Tab-separated table of C-alpha atoms and ligand atoms in Angstrom:
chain	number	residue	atom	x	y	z
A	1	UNK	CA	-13.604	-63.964	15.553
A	2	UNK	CA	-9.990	-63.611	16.858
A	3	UNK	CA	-8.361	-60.822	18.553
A	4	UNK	CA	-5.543	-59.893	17.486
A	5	UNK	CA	-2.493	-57.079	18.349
A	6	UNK	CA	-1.065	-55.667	15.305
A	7	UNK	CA	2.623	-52.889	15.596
A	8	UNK	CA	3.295	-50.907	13.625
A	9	UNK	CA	7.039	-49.525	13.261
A	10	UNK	CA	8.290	-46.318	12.921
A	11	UNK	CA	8.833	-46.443	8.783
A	12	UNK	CA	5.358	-48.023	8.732
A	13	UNK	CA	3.811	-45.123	10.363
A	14	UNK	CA	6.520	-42.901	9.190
A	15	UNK	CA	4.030	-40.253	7.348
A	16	UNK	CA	0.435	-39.294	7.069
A	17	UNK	CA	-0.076	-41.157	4.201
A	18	UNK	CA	1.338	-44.359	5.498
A	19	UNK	CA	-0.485	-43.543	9.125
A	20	UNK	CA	-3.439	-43.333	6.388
A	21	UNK	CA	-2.333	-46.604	5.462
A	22	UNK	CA	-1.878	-48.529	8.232
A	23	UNK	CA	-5.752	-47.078	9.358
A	24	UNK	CA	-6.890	-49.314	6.124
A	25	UNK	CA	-5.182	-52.434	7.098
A	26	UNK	CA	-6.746	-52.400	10.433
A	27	UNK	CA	-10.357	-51.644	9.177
A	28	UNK	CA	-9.354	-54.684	7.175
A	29	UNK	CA	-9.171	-56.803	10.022
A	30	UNK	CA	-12.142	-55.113	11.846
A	31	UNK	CA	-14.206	-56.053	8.764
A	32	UNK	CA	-13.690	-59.179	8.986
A	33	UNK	CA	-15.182	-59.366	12.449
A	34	UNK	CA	-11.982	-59.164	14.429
A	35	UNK	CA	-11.217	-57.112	18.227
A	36	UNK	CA	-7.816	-55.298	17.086
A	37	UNK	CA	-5.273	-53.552	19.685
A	38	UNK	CA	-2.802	-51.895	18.051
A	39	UNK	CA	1.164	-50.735	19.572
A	40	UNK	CA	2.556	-48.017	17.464
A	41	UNK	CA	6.175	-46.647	17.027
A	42	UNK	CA	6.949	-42.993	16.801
A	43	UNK	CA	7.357	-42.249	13.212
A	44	UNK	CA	10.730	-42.994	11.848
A	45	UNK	CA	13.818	-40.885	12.637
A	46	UNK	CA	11.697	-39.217	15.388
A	47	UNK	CA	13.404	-40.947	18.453
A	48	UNK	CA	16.830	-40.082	16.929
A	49	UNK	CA	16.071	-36.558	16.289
A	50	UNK	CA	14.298	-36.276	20.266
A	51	UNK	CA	17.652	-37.607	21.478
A	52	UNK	CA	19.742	-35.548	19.110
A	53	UNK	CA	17.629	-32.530	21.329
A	54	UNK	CA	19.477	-33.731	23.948
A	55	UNK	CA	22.768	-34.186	23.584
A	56	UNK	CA	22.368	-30.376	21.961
A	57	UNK	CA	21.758	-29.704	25.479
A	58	UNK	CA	23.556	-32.022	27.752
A	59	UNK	CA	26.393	-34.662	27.211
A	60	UNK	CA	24.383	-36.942	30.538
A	61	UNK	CA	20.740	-35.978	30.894
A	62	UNK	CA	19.755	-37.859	33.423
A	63	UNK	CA	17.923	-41.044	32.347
A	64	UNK	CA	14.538	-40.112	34.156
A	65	UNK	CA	14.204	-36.880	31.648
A	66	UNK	CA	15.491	-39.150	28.467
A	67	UNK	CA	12.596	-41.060	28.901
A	68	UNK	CA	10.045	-38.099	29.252
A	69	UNK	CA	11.671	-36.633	26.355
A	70	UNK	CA	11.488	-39.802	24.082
A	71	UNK	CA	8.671	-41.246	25.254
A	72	UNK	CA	6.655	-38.382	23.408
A	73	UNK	CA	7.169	-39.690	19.603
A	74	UNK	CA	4.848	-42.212	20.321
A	75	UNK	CA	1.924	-40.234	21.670
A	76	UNK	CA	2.135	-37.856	18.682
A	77	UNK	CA	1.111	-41.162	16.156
A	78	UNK	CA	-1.060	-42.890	18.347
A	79	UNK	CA	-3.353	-39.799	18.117
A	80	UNK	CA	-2.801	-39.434	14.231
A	81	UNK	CA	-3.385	-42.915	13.753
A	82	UNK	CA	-6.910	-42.607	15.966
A	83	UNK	CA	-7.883	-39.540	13.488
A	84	UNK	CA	-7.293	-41.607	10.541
A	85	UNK	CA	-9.174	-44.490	12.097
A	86	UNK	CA	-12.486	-42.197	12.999
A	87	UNK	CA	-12.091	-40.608	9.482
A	88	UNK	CA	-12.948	-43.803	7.853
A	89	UNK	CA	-15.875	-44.277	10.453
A	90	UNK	CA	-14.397	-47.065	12.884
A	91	UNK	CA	-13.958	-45.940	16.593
A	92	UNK	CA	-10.728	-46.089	18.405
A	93	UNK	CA	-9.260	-44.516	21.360
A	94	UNK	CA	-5.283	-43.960	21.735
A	95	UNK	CA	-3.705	-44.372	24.970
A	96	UNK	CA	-0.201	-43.695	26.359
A	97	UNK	CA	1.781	-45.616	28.366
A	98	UNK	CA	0.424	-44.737	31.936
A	99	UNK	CA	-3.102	-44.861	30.775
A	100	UNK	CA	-3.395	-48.250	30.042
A	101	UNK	CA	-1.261	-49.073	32.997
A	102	UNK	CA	1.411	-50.268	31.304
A	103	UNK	CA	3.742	-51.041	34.889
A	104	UNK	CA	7.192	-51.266	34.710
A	105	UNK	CA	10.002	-51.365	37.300
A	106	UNK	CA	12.175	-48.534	37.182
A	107	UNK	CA	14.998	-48.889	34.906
A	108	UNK	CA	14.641	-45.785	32.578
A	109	UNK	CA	15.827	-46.489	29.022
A	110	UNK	CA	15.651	-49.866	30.000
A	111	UNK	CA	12.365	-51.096	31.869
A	112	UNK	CA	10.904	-54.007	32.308
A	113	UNK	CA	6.821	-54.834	32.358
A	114	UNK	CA	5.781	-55.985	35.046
A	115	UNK	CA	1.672	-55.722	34.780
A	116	UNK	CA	-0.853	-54.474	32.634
A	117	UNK	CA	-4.289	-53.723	33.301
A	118	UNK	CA	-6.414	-54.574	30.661
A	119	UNK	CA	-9.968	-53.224	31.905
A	120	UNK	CA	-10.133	-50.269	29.702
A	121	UNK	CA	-9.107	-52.107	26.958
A	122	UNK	CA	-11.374	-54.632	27.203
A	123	UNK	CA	-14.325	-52.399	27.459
A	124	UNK	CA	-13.221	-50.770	24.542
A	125	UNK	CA	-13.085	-53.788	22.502
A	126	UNK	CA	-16.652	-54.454	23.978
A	127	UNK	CA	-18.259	-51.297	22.640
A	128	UNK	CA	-16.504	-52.029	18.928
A	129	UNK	CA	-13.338	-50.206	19.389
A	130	UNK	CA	-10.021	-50.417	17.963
A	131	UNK	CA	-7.318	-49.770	20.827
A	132	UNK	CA	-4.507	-47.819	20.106
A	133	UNK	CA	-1.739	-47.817	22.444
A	134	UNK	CA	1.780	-46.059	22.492
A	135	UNK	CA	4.677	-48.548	22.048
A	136	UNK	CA	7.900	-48.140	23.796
A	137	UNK	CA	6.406	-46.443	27.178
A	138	UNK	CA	5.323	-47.586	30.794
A	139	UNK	CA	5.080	-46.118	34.062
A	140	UNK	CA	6.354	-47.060	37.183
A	141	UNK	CA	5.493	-47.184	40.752
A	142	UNK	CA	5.940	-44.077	41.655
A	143	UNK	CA	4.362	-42.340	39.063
A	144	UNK	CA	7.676	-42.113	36.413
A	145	UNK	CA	7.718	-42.325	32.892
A	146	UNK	CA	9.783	-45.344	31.149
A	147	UNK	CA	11.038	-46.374	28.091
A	148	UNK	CA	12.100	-50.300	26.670
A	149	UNK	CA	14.587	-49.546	25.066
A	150	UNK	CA	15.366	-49.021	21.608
A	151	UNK	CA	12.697	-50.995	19.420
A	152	UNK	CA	11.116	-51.393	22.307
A	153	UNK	CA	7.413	-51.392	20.540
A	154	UNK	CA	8.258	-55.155	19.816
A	155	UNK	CA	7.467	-55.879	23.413
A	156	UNK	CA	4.720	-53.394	24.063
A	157	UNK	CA	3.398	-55.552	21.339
A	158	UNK	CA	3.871	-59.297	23.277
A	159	UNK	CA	2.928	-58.181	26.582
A	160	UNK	CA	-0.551	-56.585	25.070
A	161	UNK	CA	-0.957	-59.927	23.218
A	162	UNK	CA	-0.182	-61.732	26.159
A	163	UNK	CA	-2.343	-59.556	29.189
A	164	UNK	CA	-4.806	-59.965	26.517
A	165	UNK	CA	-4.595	-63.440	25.652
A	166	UNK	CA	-4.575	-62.462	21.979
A	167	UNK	CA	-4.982	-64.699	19.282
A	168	UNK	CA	-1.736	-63.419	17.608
A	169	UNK	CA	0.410	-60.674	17.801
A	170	UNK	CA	1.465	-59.440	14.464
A	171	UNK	CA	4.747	-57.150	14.140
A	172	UNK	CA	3.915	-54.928	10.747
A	173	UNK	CA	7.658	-54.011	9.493
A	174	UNK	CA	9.498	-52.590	6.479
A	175	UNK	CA	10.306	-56.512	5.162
A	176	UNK	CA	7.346	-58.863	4.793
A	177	UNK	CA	9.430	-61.532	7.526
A	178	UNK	CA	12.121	-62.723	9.216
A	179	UNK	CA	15.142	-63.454	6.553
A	180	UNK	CA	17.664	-66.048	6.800
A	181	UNK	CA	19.974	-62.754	7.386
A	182	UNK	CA	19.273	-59.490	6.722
A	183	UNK	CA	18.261	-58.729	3.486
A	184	UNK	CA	19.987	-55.588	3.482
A	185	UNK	CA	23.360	-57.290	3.577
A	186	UNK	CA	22.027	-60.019	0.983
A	187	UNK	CA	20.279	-59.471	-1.327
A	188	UNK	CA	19.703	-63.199	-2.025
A	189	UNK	CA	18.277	-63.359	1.408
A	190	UNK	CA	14.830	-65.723	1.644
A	191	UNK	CA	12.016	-65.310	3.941
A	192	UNK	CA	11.507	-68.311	6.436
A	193	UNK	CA	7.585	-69.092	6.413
A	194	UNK	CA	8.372	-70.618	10.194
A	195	UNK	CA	11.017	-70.085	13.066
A	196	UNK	CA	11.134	-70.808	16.456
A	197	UNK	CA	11.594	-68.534	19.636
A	198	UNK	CA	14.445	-70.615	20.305
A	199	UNK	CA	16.009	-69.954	17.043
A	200	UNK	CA	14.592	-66.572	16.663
A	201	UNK	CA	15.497	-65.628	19.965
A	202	UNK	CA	19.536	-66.405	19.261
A	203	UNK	CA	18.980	-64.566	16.543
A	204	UNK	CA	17.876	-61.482	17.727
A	205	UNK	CA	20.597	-62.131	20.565
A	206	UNK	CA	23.356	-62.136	17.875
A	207	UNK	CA	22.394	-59.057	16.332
A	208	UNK	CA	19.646	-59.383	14.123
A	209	UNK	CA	17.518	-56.217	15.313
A	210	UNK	CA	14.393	-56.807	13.139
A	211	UNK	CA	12.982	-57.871	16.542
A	212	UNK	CA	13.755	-56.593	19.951
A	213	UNK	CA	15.268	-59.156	22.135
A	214	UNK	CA	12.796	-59.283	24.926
A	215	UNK	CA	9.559	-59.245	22.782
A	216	UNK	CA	10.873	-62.872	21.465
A	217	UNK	CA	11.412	-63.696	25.329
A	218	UNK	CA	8.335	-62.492	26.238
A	219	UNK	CA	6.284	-64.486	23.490
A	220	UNK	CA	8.445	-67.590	24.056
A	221	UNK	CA	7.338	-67.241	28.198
A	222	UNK	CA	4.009	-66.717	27.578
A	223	UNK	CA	3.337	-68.783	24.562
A	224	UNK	CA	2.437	-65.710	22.521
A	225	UNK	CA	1.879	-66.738	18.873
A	226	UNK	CA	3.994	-64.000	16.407
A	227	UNK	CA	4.311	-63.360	13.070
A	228	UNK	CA	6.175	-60.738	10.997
A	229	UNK	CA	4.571	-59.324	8.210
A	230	UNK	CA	5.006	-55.900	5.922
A	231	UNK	CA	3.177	-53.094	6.323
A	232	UNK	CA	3.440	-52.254	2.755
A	233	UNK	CA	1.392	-55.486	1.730
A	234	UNK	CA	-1.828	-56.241	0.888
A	235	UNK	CA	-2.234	-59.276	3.463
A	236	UNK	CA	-4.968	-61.871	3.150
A	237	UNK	CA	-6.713	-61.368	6.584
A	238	UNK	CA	-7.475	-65.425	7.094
A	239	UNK	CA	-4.009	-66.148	5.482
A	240	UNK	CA	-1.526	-63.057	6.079
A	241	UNK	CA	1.719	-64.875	5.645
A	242	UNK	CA	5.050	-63.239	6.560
A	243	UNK	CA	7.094	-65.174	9.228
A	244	UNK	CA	5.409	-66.963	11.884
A	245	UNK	CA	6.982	-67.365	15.362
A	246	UNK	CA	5.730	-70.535	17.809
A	247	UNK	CA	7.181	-72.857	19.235
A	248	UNK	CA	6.802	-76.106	17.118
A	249	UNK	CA	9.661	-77.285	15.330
A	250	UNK	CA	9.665	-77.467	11.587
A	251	UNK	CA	10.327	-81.172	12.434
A	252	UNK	CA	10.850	-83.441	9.278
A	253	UNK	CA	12.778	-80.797	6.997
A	254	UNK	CA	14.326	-78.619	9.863
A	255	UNK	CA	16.920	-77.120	7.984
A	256	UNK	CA	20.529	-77.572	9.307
A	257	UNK	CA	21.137	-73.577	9.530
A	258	UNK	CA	18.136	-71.244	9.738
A	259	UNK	CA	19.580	-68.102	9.618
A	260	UNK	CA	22.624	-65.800	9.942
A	261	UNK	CA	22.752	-62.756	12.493
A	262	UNK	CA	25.755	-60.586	12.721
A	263	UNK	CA	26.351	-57.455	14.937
A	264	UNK	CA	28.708	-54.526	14.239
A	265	UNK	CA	28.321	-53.923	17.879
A	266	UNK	CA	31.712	-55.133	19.060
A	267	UNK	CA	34.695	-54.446	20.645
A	268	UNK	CA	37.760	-56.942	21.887
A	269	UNK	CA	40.092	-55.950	24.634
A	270	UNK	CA	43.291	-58.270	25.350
A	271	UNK	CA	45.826	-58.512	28.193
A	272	UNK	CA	49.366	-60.098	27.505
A	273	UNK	CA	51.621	-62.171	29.898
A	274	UNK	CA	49.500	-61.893	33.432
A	275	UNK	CA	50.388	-64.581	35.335
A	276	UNK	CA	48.924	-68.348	34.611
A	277	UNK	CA	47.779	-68.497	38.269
A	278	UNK	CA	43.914	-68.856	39.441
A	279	UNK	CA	42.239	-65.803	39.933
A	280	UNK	CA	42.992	-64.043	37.533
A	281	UNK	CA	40.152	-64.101	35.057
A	282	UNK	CA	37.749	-63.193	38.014
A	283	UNK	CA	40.195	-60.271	38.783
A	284	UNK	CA	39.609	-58.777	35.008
A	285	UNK	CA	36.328	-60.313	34.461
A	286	UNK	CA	34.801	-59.280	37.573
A	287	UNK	CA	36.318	-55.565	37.659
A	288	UNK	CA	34.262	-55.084	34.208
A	289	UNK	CA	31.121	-57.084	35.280
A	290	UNK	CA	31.418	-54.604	38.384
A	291	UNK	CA	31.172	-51.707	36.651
A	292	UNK	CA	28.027	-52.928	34.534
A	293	UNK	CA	29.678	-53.952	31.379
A	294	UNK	CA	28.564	-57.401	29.505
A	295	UNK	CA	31.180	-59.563	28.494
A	296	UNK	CA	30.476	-61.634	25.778
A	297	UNK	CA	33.291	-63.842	24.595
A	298	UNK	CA	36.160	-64.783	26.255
A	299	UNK	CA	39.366	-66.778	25.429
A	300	UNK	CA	42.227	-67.104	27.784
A	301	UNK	CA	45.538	-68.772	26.035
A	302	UNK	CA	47.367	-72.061	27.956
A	303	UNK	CA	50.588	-70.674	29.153
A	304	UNK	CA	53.076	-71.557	30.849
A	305	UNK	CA	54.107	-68.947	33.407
A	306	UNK	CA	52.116	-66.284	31.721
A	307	UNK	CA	49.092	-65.902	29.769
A	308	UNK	CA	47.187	-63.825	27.825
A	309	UNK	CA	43.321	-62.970	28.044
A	310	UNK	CA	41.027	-61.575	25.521
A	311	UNK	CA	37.265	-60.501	25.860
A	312	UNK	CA	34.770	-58.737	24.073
A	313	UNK	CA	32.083	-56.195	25.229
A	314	UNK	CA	29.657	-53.645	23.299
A	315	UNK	CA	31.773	-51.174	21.012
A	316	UNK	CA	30.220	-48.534	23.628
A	317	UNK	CA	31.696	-49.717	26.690
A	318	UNK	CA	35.555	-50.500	24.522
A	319	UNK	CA	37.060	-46.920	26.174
A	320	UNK	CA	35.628	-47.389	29.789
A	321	UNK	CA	36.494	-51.447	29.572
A	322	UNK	CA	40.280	-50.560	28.004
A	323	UNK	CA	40.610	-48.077	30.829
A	324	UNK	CA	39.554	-50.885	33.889
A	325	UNK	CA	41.950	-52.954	31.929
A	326	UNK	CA	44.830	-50.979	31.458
A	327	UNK	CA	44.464	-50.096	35.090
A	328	UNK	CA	44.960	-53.773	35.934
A	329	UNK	CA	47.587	-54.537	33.243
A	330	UNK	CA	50.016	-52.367	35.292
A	331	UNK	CA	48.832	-53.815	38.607
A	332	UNK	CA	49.251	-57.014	37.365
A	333	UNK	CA	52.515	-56.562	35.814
A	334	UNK	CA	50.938	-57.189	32.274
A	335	UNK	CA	53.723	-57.254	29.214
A	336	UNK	CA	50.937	-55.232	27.325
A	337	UNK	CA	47.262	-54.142	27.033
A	338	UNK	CA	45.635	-53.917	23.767
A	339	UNK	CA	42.331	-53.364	22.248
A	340	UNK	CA	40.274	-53.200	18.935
A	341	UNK	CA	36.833	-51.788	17.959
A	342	UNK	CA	36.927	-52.920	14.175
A	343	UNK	CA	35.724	-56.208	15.316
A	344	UNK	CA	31.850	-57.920	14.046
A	345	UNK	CA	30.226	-61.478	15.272
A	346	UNK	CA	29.027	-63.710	12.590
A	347	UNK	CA	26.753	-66.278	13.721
A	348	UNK	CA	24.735	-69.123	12.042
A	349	UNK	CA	21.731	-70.395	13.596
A	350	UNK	CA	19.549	-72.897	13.929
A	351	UNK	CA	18.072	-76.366	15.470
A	352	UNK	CA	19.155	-78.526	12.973
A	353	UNK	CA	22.905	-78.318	14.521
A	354	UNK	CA	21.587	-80.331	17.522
A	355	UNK	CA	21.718	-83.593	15.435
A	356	UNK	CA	24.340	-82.249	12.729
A	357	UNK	CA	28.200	-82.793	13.189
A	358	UNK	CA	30.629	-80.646	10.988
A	359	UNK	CA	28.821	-77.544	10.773
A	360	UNK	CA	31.927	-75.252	12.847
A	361	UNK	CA	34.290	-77.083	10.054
A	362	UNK	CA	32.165	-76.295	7.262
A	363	UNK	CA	31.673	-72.648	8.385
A	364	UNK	CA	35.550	-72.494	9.418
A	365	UNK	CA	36.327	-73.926	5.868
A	366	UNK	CA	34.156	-71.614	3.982
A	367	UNK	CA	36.104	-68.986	5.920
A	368	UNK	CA	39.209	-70.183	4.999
A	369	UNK	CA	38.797	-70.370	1.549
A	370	UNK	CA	37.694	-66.342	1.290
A	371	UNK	CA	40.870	-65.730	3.377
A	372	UNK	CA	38.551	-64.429	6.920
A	373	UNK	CA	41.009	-64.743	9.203
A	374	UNK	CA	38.753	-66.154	12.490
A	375	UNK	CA	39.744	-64.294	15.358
A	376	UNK	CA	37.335	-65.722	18.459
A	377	UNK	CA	34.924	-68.869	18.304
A	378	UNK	CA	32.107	-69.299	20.506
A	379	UNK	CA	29.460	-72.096	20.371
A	380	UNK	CA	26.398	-73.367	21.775
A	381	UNK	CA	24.072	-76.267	20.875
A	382	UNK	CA	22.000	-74.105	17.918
A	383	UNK	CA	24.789	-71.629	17.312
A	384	UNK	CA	28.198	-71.372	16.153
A	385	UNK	CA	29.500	-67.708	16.336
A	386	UNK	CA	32.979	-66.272	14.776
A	387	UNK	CA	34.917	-62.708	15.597
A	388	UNK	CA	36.245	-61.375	12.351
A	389	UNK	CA	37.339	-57.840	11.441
A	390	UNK	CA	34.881	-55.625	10.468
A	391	UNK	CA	36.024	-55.140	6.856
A	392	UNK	CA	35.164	-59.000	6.158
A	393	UNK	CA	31.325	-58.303	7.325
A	394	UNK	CA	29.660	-58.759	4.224
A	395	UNK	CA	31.921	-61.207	2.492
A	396	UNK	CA	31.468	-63.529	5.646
A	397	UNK	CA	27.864	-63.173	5.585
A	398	UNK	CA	27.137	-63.536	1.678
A	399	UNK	CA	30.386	-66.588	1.276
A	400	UNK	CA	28.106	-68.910	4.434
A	401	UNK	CA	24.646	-67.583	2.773
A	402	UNK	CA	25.748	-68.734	-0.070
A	403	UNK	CA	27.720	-71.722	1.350
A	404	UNK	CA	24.879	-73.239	3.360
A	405	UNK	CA	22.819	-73.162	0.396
A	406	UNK	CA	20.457	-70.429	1.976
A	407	UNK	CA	20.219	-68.346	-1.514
A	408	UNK	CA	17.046	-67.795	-2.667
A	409	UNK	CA	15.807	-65.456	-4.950
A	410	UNK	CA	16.484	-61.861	-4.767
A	411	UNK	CA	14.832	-60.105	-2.613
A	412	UNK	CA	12.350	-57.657	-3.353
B	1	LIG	P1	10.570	-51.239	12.648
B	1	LIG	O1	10.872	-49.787	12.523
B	1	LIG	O2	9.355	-51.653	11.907
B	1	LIG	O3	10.574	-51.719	14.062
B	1	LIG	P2	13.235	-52.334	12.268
B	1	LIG	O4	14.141	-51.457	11.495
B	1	LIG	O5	13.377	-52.370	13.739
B	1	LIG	O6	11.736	-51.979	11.854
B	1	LIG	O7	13.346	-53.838	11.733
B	1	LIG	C1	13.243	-54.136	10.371
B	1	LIG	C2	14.636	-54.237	9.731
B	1	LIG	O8	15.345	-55.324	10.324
B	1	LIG	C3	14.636	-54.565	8.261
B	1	LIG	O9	14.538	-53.409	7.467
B	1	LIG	C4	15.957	-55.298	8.056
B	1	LIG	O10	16.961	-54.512	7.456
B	1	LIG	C5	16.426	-55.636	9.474
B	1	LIG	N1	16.803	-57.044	9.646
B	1	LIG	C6	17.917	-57.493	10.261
B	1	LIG	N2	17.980	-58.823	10.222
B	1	LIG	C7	16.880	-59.263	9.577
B	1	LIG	C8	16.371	-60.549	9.229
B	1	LIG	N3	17.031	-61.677	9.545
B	1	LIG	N4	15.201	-60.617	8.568
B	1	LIG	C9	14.514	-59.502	8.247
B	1	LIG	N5	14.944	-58.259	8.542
B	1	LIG	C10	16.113	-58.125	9.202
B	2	LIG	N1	10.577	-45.411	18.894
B	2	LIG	C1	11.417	-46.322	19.632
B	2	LIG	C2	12.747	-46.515	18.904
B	2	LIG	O1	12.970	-45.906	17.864
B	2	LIG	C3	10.732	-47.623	19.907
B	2	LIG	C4	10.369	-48.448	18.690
B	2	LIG	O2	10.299	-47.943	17.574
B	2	LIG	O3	10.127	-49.648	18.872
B	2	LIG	O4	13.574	-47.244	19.377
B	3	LIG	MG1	12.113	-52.344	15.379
């Protein structure tokens, strides 16, 4: 007997019938003489349509009301999904957020778990209930609803599994696993029976948003087995399948690239002729860091009295970034400021590239010969990323799927 935490996202729970649904599966697992905790989603298009409320009302609601506000999706299925469950004769009890003492600090829209107490859930599982608890939501000290952020059920997910000290933690999705790049984008996309956090987690880093970020940090801290599975499968409970997540290396054939991530989330920003003196970097770079911006890449040209810097940040923070910037170009005596939000990242992944040479020139050549112009490189030791324009997205992805000899049969 294992326990295990299943979630369910919002398309998986997305109507009755599928609520109906996903009630089977888990009586499925139950029946064969497993403890199940379940995370749910609010069904799909629900958080969109509570924040849509919103901005109806307000163009800044504060953050504290944003989460009460979206934090409510989730109670509505957690409920539907413990009807469905006593329906078919299995017990359950739903829980929100603050019930289960789900403690977070207090970054609304953004929190962080810090704790959960898992006494009521354990005595649930004792008396032969299934334990349904709202994804996305926490509580903090004083008493204030949170949210994780957006797909933030992911890690409402890990840190059950991992206050529990689950067996597994299965993520029920839309696709039955993680693809070597999203499938949507290629079609000749193939599941990976096996990746690692490491490699899942640069994924997810670089855009791949079929997991949130901090549920792969989470299971990578705690050792939290995961695997990603559809919702709209028939699994076999002692063999479900999908994409598993650990931490063991896929040693003898690691493949050279795993996967491909890409995110349309980008913007660049570039300062001409400032001069080539020290200091100057931290004078930009810091001005945006102050006012809580990320910066992701950064290139600075060699010049020789002057030189030009160029940095990216999330397309949302391109018109408050430009303004810092421009701000600076004329305090700096800049010959101009410019800026672009038609910019993506493409990135390939994976461990293999550790003891691989010749992977940036293969991916640079491939490039090339589709005529991507590469505008910004940034490496590490299991990625190589590229800044293109946004109108060479899908090309780029599909001419390295392809190129890397990732193809695999079409997707279903
Ligand atoms: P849920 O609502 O269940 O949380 P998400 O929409 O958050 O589902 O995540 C599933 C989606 O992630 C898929 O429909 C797919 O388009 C997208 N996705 C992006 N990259 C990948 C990838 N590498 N493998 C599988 N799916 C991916
Ligand atoms: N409902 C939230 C969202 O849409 C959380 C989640 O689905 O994981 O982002
Ligand atoms: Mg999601």
């Amino acid at each position: 007997m294992a326990l295990i935490v299943q979630k369910y996202g919002g398309t998986s729970v997305g109507t009755t019938d599928r609520i109906e649904n996903v009630a089977e599966k888990i009586i499925k697992f139950r029946k064969a003489g497993h403890d199940v905790v379940v995370a749910v989603s609010a069904m799909s298009g629900e958080t969109n349509r509570l924040i849509g409320l919103a901005s109806d009302i307000s163009d800044r609601p504060t953050p504290r009301e944003m989460d009460v506000l979206v934090s409510t999706g989730e109670q509505v299925t957690i409920a539907l999904l413990c009807m469905a469950l006593h329906k078919r004769g299995q017990d359950a009890r739903s829980y929100t957020g603050w019930q289960v003492a789900m403690q977070t600090d207090s970054s609304h829209m953004k929190a962080r778990i810090n704790n959960i107490d898992d006494h009521k859930m354990r005595s649930d599982l004792d008396a032969g209930r299934v334990v349904v608890v709202a994804g996305f939501q926490g509580i903090d000290d004083n008493g204030n609803i949170t949210t994780l952020g957006r797909g933030g059920s992911d890690t409402t997910a890990v840190a059950l599994a991992a206050a529990l000290k689950a067996d597994e933690c299965q993520i029920y999705t839309d696709v039955d696993g993680v693809y070597t790049t999203d499938p949507r984008v290629e079609p000749n996309a193939r599941r990976l029976p096996h990746i690692t956090f490491e490699e899942m987690l640069e994924m997810a880093s670089l855009g791949s948003k079929v997991l949130q970020i901090r549920s792969v940090e989470f299971a990578g801290k705690y050792q939290v087995p995961m695997r990603v599975l559809s919702s709209f499968e028939d699994q076999d409970v002692n063999n479900p399948g999908g994409t598993l997540i650990s931490l063991e290396e896929n040693d003898v054939e690691a493949p050279l690239i795993s996967g491909i991530a890409f995110s349309r989330d980008e913007a660049q920003i570039t300062v001409r002729g400032v001069p080539d003196q020290p200091g100057i970097a931290h004078k930009v770079l810091g001005e945006i860091a102050d006012a809580n911006m990320e910066v992701d890449m950064i290139v600075q040209n060699i010049g020789d009295a002057v030189t030009d810097l160029t940095f990216t940040v999330h397309r949302n923070d391109h018109d408050k970034a430009l303004e810092i910037v421009q701000k600076l170009g004329e305090e700096l005596n800049a010959s101009e400021v410019t800026s672009d939000s038609t910019i993506v990242k493409v990135s390939l992944v994976g461990v293999g590239m550790r003891s691989h040479a010749g992977v940036a020139a293969k991916m640079f050549d491939i490039l090339a010969s589709e005529g991507i112009n590469i505008r910004m490189i940034a490496t590490s030791e299991i990625k190589i990323s590229v800044v293109v324009d946004e109108k060479y997205l899908e090309l780029a992805v599909r001419s390295l799927h392809s190129g890397f000899e990732l193809d695999g049969e079409a997707a279903a």
